PDB file of C-alpha atoms in Angstrom:
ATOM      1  CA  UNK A   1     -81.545 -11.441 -73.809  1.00 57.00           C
ATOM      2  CA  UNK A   2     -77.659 -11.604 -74.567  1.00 64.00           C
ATOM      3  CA  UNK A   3     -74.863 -11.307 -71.560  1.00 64.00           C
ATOM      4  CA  UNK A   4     -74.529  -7.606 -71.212  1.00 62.00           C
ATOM      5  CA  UNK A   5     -78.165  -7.319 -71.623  1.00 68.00           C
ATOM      6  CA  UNK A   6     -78.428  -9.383 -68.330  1.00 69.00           C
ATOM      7  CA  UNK A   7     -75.658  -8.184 -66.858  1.00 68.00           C
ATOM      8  CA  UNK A   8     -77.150  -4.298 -66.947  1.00 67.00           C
ATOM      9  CA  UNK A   9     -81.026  -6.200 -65.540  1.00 71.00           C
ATOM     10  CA  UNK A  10     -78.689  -7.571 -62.396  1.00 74.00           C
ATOM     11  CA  UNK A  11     -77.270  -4.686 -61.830  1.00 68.00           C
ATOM     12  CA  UNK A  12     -80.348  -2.565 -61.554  1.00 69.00           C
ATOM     13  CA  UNK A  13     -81.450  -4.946 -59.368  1.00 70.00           C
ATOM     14  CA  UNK A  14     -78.768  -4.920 -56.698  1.00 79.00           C
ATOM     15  CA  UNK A  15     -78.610  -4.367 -53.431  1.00 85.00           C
ATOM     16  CA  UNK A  16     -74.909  -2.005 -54.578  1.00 89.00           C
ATOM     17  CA  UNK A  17     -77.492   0.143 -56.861  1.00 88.00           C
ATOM     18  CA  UNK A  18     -79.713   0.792 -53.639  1.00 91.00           C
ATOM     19  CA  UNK A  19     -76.514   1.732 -52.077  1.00 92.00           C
ATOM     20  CA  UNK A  20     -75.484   4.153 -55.273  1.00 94.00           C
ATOM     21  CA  UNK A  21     -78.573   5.660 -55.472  1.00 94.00           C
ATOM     22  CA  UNK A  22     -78.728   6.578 -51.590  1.00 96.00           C
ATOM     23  CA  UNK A  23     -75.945   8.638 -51.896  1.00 96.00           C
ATOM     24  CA  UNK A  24     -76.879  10.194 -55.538  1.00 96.00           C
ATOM     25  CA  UNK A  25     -80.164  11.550 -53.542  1.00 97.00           C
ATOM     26  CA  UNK A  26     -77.777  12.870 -50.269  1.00 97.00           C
ATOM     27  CA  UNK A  27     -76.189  15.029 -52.931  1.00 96.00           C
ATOM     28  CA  UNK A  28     -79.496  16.156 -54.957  1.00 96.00           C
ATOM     29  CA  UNK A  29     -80.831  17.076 -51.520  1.00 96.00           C
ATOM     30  CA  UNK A  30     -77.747  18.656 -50.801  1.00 95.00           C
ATOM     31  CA  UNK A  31     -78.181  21.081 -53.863  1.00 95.00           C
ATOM     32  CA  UNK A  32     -81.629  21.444 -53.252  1.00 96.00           C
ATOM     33  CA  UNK A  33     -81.124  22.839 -49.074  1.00 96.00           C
ATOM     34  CA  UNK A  34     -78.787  25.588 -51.218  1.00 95.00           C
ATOM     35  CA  UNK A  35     -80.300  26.402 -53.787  1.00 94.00           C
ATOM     36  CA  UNK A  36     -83.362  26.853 -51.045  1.00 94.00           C
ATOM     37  CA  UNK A  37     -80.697  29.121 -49.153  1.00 94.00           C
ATOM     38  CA  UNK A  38     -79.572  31.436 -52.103  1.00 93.00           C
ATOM     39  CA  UNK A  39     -83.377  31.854 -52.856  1.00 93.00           C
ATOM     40  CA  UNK A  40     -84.043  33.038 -48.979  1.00 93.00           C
ATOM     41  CA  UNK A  41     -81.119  34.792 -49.864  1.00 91.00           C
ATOM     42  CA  UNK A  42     -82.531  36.554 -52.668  1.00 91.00           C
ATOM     43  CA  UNK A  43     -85.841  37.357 -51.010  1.00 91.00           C
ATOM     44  CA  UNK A  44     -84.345  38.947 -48.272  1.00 89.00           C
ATOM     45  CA  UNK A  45     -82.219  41.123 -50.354  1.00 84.00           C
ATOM     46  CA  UNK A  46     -79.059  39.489 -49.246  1.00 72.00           C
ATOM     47  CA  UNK A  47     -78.354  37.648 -52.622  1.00 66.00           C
ATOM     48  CA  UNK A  48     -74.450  36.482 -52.750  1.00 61.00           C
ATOM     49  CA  UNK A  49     -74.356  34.273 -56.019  1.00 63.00           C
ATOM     50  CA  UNK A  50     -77.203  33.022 -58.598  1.00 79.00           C
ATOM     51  CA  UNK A  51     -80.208  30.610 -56.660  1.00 84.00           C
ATOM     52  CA  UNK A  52     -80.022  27.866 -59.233  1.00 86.00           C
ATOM     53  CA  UNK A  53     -78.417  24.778 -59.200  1.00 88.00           C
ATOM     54  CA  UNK A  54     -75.157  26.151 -60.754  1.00 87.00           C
ATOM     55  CA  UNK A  55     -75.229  29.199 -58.450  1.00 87.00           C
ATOM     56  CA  UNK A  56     -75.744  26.225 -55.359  1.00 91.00           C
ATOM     57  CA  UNK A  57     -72.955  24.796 -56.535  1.00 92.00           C
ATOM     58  CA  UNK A  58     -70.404  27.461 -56.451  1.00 90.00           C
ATOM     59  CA  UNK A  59     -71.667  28.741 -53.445  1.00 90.00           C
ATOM     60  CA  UNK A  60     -70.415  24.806 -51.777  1.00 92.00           C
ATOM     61  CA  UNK A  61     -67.313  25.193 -53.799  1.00 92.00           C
ATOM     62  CA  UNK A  62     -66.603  28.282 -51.504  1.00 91.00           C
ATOM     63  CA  UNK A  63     -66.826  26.854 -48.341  1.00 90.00           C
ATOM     64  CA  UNK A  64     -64.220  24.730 -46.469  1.00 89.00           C
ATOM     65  CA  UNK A  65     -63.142  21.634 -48.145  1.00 88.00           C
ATOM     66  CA  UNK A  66     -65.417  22.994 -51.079  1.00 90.00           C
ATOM     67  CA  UNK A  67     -63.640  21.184 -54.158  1.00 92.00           C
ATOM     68  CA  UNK A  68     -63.664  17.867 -52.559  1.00 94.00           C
ATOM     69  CA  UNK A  69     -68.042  19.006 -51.644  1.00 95.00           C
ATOM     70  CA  UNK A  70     -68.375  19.447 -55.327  1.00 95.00           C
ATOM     71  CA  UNK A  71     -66.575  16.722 -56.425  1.00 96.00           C
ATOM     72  CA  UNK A  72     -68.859  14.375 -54.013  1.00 96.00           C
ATOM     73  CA  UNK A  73     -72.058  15.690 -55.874  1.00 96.00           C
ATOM     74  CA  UNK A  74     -70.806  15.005 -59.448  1.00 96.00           C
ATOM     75  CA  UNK A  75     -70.377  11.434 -58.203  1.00 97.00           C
ATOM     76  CA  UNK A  76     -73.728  11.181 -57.070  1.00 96.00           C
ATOM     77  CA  UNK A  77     -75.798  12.982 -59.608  1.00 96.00           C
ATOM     78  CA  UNK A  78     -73.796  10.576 -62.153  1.00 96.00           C
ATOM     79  CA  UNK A  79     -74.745   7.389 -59.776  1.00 95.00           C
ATOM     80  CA  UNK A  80     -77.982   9.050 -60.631  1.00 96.00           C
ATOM     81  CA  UNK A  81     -77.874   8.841 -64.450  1.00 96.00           C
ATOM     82  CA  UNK A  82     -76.819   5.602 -64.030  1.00 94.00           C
ATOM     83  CA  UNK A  83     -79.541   4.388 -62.319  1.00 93.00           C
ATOM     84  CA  UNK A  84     -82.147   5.688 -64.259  1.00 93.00           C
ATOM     85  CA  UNK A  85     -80.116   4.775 -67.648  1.00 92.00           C
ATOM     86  CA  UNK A  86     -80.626   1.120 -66.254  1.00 90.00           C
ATOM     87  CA  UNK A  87     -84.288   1.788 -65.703  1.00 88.00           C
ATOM     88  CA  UNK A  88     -85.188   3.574 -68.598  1.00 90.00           C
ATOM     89  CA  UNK A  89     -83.649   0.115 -70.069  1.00 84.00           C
ATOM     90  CA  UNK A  90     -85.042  -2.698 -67.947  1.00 81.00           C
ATOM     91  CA  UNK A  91     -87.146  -1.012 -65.839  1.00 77.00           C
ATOM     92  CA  UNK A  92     -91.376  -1.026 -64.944  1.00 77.00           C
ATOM     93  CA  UNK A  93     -91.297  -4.698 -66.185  1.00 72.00           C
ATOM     94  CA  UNK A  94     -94.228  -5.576 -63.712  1.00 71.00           C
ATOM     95  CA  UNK A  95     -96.094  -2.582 -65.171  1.00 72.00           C
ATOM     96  CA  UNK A  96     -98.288  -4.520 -67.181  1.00 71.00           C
ATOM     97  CA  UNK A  97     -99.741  -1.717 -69.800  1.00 77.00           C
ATOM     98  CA  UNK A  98     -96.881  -1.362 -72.434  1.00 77.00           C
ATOM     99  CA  UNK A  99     -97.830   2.155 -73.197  1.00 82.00           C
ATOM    100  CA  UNK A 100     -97.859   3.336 -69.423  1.00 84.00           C
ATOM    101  CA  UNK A 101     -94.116   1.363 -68.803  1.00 83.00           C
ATOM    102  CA  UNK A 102     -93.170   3.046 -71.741  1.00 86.00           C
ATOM    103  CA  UNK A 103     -93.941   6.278 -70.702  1.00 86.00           C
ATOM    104  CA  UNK A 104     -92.449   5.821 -67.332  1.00 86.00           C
ATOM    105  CA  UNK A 105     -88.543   4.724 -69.095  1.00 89.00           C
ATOM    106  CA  UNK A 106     -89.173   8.181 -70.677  1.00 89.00           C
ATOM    107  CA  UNK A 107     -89.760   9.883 -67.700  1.00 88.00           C
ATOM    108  CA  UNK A 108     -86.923   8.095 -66.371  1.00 91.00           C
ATOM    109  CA  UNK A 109     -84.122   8.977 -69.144  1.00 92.00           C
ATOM    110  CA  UNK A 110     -85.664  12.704 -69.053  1.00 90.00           C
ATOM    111  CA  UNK A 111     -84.608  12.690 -65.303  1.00 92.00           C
ATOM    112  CA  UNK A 112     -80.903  10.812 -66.394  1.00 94.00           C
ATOM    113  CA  UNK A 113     -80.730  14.238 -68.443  1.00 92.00           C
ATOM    114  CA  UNK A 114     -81.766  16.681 -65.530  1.00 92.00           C
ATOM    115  CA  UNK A 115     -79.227  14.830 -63.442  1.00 95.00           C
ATOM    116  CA  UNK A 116     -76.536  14.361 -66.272  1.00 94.00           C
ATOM    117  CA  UNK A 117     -76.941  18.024 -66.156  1.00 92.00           C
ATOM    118  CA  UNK A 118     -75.974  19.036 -62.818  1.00 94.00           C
ATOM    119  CA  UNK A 119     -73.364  16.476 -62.657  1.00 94.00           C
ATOM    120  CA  UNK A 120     -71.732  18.113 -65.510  1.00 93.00           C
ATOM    121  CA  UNK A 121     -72.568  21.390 -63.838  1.00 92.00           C
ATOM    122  CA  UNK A 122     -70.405  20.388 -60.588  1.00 94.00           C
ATOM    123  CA  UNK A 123     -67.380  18.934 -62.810  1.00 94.00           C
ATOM    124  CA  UNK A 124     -67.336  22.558 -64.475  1.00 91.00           C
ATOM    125  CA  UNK A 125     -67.094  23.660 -61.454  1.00 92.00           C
ATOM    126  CA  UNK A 126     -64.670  22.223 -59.662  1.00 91.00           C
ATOM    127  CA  UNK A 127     -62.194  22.447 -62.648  1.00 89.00           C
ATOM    128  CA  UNK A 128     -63.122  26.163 -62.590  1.00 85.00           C
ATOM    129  CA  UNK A 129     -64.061  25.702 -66.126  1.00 75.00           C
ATOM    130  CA  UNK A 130     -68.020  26.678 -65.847  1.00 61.00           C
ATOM    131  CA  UNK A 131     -67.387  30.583 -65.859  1.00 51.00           C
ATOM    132  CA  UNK A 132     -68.690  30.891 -69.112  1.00 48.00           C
ATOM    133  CA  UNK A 133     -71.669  33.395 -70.122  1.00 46.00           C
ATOM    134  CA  UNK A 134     -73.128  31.658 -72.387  1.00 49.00           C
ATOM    135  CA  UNK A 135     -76.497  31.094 -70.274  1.00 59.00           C
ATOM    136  CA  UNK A 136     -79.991  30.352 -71.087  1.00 65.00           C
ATOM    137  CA  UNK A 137     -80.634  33.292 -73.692  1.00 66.00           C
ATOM    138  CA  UNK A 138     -77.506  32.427 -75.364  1.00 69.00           C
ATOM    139  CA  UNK A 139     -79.209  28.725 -76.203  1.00 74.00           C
ATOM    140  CA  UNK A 140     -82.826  30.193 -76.671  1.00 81.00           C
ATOM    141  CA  UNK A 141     -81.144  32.519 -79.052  1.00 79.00           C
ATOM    142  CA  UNK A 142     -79.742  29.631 -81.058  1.00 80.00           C
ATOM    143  CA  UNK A 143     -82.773  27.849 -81.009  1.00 80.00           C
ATOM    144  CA  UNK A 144     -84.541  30.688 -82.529  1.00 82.00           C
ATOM    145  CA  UNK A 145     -82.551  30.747 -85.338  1.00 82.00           C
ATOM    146  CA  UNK A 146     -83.589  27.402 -86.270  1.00 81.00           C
ATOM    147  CA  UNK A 147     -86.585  26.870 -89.050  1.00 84.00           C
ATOM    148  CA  UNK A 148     -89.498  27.018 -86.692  1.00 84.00           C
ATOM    149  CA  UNK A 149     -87.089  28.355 -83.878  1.00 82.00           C
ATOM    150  CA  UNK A 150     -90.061  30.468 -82.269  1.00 85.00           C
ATOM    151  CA  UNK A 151     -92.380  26.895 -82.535  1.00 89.00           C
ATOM    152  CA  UNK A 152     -89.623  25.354 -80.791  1.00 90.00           C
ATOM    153  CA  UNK A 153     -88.698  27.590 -77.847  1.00 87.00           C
ATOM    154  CA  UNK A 154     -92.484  27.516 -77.258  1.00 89.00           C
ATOM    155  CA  UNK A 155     -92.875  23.988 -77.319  1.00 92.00           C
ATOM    156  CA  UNK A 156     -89.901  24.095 -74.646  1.00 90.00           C
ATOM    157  CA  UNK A 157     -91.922  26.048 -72.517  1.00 91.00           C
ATOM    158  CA  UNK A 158     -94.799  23.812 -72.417  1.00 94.00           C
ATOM    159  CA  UNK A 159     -92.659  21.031 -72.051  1.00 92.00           C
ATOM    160  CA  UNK A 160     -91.462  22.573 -68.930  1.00 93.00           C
ATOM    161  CA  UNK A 161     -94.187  24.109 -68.184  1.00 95.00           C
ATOM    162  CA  UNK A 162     -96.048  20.336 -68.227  1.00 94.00           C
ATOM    163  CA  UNK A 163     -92.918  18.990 -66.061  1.00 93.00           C
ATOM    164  CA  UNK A 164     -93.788  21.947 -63.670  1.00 94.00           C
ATOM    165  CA  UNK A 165     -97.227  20.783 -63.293  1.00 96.00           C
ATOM    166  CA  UNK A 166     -96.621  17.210 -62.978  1.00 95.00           C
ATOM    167  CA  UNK A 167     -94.785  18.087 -59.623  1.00 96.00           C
ATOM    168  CA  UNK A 168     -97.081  19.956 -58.053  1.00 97.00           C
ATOM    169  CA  UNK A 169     -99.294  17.522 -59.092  1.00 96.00           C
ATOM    170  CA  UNK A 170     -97.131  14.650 -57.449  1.00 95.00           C
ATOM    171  CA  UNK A 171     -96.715  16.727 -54.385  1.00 96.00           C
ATOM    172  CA  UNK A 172    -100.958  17.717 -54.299  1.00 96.00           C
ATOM    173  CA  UNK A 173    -101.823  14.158 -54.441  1.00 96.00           C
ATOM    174  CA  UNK A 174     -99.207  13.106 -52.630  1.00 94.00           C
ATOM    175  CA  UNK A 175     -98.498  10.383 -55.403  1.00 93.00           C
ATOM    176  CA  UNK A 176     -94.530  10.789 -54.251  1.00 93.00           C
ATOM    177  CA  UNK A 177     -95.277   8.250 -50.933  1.00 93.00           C
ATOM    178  CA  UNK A 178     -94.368   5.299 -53.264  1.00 90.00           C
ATOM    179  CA  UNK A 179     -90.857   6.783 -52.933  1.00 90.00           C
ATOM    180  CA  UNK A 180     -90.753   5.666 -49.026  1.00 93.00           C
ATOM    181  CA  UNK A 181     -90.972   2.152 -47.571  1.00 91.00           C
ATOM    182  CA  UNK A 182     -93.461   1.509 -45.384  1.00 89.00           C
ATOM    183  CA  UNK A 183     -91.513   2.608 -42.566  1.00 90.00           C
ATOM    184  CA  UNK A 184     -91.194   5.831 -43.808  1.00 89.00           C
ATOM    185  CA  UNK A 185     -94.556   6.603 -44.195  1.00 90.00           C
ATOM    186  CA  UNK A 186     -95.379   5.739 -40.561  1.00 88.00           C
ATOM    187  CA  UNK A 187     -95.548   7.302 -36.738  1.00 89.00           C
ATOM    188  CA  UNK A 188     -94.479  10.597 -36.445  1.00 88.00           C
ATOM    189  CA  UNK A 189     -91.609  10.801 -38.574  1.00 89.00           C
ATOM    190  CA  UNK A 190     -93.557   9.336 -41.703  1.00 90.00           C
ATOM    191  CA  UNK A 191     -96.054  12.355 -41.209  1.00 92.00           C
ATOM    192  CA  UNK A 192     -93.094  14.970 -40.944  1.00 94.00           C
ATOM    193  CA  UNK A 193     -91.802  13.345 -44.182  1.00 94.00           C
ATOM    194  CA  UNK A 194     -94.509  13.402 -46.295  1.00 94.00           C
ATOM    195  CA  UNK A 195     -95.196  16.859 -45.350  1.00 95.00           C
ATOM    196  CA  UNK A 196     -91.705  18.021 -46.585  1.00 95.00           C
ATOM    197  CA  UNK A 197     -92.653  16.165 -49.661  1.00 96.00           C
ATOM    198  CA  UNK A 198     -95.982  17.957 -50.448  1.00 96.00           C
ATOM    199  CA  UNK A 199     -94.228  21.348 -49.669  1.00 96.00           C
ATOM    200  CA  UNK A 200     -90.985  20.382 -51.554  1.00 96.00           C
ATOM    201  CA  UNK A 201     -92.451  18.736 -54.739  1.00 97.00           C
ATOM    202  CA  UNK A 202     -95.276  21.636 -54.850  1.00 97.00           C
ATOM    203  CA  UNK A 203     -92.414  24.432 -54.126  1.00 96.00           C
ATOM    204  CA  UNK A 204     -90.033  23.000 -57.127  1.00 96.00           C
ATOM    205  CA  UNK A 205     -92.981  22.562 -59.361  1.00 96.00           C
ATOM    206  CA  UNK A 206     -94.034  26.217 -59.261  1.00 95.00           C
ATOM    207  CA  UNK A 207     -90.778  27.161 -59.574  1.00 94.00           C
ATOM    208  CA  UNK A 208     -90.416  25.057 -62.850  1.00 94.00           C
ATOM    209  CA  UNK A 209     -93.278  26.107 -64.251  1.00 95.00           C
ATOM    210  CA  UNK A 210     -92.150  29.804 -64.168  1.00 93.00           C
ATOM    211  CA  UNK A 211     -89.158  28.684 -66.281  1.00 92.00           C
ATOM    212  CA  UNK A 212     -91.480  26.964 -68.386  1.00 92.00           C
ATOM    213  CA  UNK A 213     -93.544  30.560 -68.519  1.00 92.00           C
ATOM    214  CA  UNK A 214     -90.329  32.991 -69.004  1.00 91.00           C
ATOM    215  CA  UNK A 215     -89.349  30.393 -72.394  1.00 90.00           C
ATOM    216  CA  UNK A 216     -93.580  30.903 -73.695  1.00 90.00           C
ATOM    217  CA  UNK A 217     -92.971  34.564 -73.256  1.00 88.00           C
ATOM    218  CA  UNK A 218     -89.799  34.160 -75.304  1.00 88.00           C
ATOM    219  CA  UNK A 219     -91.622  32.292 -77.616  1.00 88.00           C
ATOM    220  CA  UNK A 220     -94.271  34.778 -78.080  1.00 89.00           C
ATOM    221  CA  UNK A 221     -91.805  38.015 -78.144  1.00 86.00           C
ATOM    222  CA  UNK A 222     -89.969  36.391 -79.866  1.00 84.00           C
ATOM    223  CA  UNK A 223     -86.865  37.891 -77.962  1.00 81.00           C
ATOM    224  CA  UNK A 224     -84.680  35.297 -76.535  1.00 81.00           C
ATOM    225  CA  UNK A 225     -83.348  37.565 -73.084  1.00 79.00           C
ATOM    226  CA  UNK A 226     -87.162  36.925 -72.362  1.00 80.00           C
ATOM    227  CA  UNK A 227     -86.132  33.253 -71.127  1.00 81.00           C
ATOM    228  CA  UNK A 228     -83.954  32.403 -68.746  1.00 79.00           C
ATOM    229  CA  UNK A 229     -83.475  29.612 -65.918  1.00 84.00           C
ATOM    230  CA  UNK A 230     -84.723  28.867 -62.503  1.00 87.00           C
ATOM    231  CA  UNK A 231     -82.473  32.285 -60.803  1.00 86.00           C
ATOM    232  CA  UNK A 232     -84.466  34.648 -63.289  1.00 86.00           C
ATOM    233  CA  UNK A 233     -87.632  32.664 -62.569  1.00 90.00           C
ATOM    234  CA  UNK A 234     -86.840  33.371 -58.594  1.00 90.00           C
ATOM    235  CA  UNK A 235     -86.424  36.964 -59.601  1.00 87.00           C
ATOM    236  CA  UNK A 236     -89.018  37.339 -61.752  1.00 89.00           C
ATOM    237  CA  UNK A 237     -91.288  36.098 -58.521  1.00 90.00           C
ATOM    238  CA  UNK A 238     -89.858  38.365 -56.676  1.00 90.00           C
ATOM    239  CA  UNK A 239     -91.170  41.085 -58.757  1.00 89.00           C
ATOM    240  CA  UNK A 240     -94.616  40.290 -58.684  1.00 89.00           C
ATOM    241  CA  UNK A 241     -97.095  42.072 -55.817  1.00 87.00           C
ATOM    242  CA  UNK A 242     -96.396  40.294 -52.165  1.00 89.00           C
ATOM    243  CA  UNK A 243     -93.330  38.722 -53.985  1.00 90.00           C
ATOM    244  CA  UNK A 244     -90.828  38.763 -51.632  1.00 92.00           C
ATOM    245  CA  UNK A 245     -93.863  37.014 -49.442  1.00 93.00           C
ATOM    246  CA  UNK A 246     -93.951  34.224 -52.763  1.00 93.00           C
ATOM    247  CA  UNK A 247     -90.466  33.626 -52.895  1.00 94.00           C
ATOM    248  CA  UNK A 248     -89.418  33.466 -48.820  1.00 95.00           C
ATOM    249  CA  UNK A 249     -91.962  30.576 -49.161  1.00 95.00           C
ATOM    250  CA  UNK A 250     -90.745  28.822 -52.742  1.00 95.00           C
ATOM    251  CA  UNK A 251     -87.361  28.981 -50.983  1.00 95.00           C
ATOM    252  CA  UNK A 252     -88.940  26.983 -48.132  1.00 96.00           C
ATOM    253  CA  UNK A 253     -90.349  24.730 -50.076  1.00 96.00           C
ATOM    254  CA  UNK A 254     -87.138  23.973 -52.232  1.00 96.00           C
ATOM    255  CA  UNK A 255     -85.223  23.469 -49.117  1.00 96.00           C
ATOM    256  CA  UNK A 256     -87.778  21.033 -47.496  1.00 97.00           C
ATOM    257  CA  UNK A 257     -87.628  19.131 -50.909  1.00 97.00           C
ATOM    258  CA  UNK A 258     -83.984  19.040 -50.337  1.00 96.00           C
ATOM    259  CA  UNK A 259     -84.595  17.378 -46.575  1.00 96.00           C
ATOM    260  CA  UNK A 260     -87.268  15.156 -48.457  1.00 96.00           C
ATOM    261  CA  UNK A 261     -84.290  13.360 -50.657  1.00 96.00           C
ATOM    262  CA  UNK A 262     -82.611  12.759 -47.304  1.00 96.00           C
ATOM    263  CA  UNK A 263     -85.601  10.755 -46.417  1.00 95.00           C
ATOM    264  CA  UNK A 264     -86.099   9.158 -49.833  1.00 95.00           C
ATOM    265  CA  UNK A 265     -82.663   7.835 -49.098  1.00 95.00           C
ATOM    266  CA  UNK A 266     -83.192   6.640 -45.704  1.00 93.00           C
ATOM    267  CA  UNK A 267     -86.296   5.082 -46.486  1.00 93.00           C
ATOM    268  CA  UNK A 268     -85.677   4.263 -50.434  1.00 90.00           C
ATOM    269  CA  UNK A 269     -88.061   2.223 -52.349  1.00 86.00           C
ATOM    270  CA  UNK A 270     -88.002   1.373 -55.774  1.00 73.00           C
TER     271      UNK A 270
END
């Protein structure tokens, strides 16, 4: 293993990163409790701006001291990447089956992207440079025009569909307690945490998985204003019989996921 190579290992395993990725997971629970809020929103007919993670994040940049709010979750979403960069690269090295530690770095640099995302999400919007309409369609569109396009925006869906899945799974089983010490898995407040876990991760996972659905439908249409991101998902819940019932409670669940990163940062394990 050469310098930099070593260099990147230490790094990932410092107390600093612990530090770096405390405050990355304050701001993704940050977005999370608003993008909960502009869902509640939405169900109760009181919608104000889009309940997504874009739409969160203009709605912050509106309040008081709003820039400087958005500016503070770029930094920690890209704290984020950078701690999963550094695991995808060095680590699950005690995970002894090489196919299973492999899988786990991809998990990891899928989430670098997810986070990547919104980080670049918050920049472009605190420059005011993210009013652009190019939006989901816009990008299924161009996919579709792509040999095998249709394939494609299908296999999208799955994928998402499959990530969907995975977190209600997660939250079902409950599989997410390895994100808390021990201490944050006892008394009281270990029960109240893991409950906002179960709701949160189920919550985000359904949620998910109707973005997944809206890019199959796509797919299968083959008409690319058929997909569309986690706001048309919300709406197209609404829409469905007892939705507003649905959605008051996906909203819920989003925001307790939101309180769960607070915890996962109190109470971090790695």
């Amino acid at each position: 293993m050469n310098a930099s190579s070593r260099s990147a290992e230490k790094a990932h395993d410092s107390t600093w990163m612990d530090h770096a990725i405390r405050a990355g997971l304050v701001a993704y629970g940050v977005v999370h409790l608003l993008v909960g809020w502009l869902a509640l929103q939405l169900a109760l007919g009181e919608k104000e701006d889009q309940a997504s993670n874009s739409g969160a994040l203009h709605y912050l940049a509106e309040q008081p001291l709003g820039g400087v709010l958005v500016w503070l979750v770029a930094i920690g979403m890209f704290l984020l990447v950078l701690w999963r960069l550094l695991e995808f690269g060095f680590g699950f090295d005690d995970e002894s089956d090489d196919a299973k530690r492999w899988r786990k770095r991809a998990g990891s640099l899928g989430k670098a992207v997810i986070y990547g995302a919104i980080g670049w999400s918050a920049v472009q919007t605190a420059t005011g440079s993210g009013g652009g309409k190019g939006g989901t369609d816009s990008t299924t569109a161009k996919l579709m025009q792509l040999p095998g396009g249709q394939l494609i925006v299908g296999l999208v869906g799955l994928a998402i569909i499959g990530y969907g899945g995975s977190l209600v799974y997660r939250g079902w089983t409950e599989k997410f307690r390895e994100h808390l010490d021990a201490q944050g898995q006892s008394g009281k407040d270990g029960s109240a945490y893991v409950k906002l876990g179960k709701a949160g991760y189920i919550a985000k996972g359904v949620a998910i998985a109707v973005v997944g659905g809206l890019f199959g439908y796509a797919a299968i249409t083959h008409d690319p204003k058929k997909s569309g991101g986690l706001d048309q998902a919300l709406q197209t819940v609404l829409e469905q019989p007892f939705g507003q019932v649905l959605l008051v409670v996906i909203a819920l669940g989003i925001a307790a996921y939101g309180v769960f990163c607070f915890a996962r940062a109190k109470h971090l394990s790695r």
